[in-house]
Tab-separated table of C-alpha atoms in Angstrom:
chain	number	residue	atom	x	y	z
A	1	UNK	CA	112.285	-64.047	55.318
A	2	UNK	CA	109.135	-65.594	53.607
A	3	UNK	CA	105.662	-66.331	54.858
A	4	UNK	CA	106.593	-69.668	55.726
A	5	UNK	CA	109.431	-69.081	57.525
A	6	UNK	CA	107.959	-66.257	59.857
A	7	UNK	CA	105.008	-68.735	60.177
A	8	UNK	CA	107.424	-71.968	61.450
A	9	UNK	CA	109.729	-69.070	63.627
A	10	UNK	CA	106.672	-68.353	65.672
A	11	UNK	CA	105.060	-71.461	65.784
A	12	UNK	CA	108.263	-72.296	67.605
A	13	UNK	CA	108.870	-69.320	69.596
A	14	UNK	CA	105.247	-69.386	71.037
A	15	UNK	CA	105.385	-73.612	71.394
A	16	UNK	CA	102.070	-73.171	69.523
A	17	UNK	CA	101.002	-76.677	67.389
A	18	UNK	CA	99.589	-76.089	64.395
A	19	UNK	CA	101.572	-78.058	62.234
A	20	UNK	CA	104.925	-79.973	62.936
A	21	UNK	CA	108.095	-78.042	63.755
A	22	UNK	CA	109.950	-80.074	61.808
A	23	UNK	CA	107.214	-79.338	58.589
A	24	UNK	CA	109.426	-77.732	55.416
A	25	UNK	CA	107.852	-75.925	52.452
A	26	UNK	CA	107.342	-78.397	50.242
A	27	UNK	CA	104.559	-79.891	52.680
A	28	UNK	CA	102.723	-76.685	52.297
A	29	UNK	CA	100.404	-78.560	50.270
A	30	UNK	CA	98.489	-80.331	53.081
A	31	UNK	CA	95.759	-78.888	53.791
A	32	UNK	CA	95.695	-79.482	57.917
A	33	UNK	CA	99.974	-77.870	57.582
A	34	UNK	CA	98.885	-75.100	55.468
A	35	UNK	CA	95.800	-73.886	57.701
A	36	UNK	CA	98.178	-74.269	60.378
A	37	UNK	CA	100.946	-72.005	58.424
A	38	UNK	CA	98.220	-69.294	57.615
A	39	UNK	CA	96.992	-69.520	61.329
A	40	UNK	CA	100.651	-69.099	62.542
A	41	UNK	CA	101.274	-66.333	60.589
A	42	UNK	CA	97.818	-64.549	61.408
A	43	UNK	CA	98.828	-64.789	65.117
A	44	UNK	CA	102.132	-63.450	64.487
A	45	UNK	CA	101.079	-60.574	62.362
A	46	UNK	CA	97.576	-60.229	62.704
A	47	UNK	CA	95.923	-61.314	65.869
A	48	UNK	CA	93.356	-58.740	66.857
A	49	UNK	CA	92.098	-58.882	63.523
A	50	UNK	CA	92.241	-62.748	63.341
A	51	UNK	CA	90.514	-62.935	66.512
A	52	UNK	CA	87.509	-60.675	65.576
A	53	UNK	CA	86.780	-62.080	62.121
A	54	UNK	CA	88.205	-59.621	60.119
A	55	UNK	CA	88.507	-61.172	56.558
A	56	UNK	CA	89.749	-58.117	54.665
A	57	UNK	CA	92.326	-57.310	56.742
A	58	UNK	CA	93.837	-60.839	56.991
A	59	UNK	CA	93.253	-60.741	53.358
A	60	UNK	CA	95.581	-57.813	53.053
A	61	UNK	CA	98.267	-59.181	55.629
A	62	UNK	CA	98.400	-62.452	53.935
A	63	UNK	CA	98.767	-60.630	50.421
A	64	UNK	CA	101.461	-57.718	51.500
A	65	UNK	CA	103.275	-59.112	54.229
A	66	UNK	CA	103.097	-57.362	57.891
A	67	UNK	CA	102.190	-54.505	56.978
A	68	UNK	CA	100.265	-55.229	54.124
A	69	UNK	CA	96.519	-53.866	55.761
A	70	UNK	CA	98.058	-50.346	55.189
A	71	UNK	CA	99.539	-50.755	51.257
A	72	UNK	CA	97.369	-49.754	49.155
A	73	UNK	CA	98.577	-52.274	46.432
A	74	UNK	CA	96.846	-54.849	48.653
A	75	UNK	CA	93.385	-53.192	48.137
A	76	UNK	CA	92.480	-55.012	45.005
A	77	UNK	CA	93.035	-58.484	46.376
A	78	UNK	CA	91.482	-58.139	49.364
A	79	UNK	CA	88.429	-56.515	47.387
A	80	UNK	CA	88.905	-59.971	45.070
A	81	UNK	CA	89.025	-62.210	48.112
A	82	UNK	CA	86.061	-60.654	49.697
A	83	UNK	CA	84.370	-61.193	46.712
A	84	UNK	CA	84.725	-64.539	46.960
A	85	UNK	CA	85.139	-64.842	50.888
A	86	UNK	CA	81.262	-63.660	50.756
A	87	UNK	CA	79.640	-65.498	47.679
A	88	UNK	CA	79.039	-62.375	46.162
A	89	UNK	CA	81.728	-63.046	43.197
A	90	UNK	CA	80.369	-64.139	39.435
């Protein structure tokens, strides 16, 4: 399944509100729906990390999927993102 779909599944399993159940893809590209998609998916797959701040490793999960805080092809974006994340980027 893709990110938004495992987003909307638990949004709706947990009764959680942090966009419309009834939202589809294509309204992905408002803002409030898409924080809510990213949070959704962050609770889903990456709570304890989500709940103590941890950029990188959201980073990583958001880049590789479930499991992507352990791939090590997610090590460059998250290195990218953090870049950014902390001002420190060019």
């Amino acid at each position: 399944s893709t990110y938004f779909d495992d987003a909307r599944e638990h949004n709706r399993a947990r009764g959680y509100r942090w966009f419309p159940a009834a939202t589809v893809y294509s309204e992905c590209d408002d803002l409030a729906i898409s924080r809510g998609v990213v949070r959704a998916y962050m609770d889903r797959y990456a709570a304890s990390a989500w709940a103590r701040g941890d950029a990188a490793h959201c980073a990583r999960v958001h880049n590789g999927g479930p499991r992507g805080a352990t791939k090590r092809s997610t090590d460059a974006y998250a290195a990218k993102f953090m870049r950014v994340f902390t001002g420190s980027s060019p």
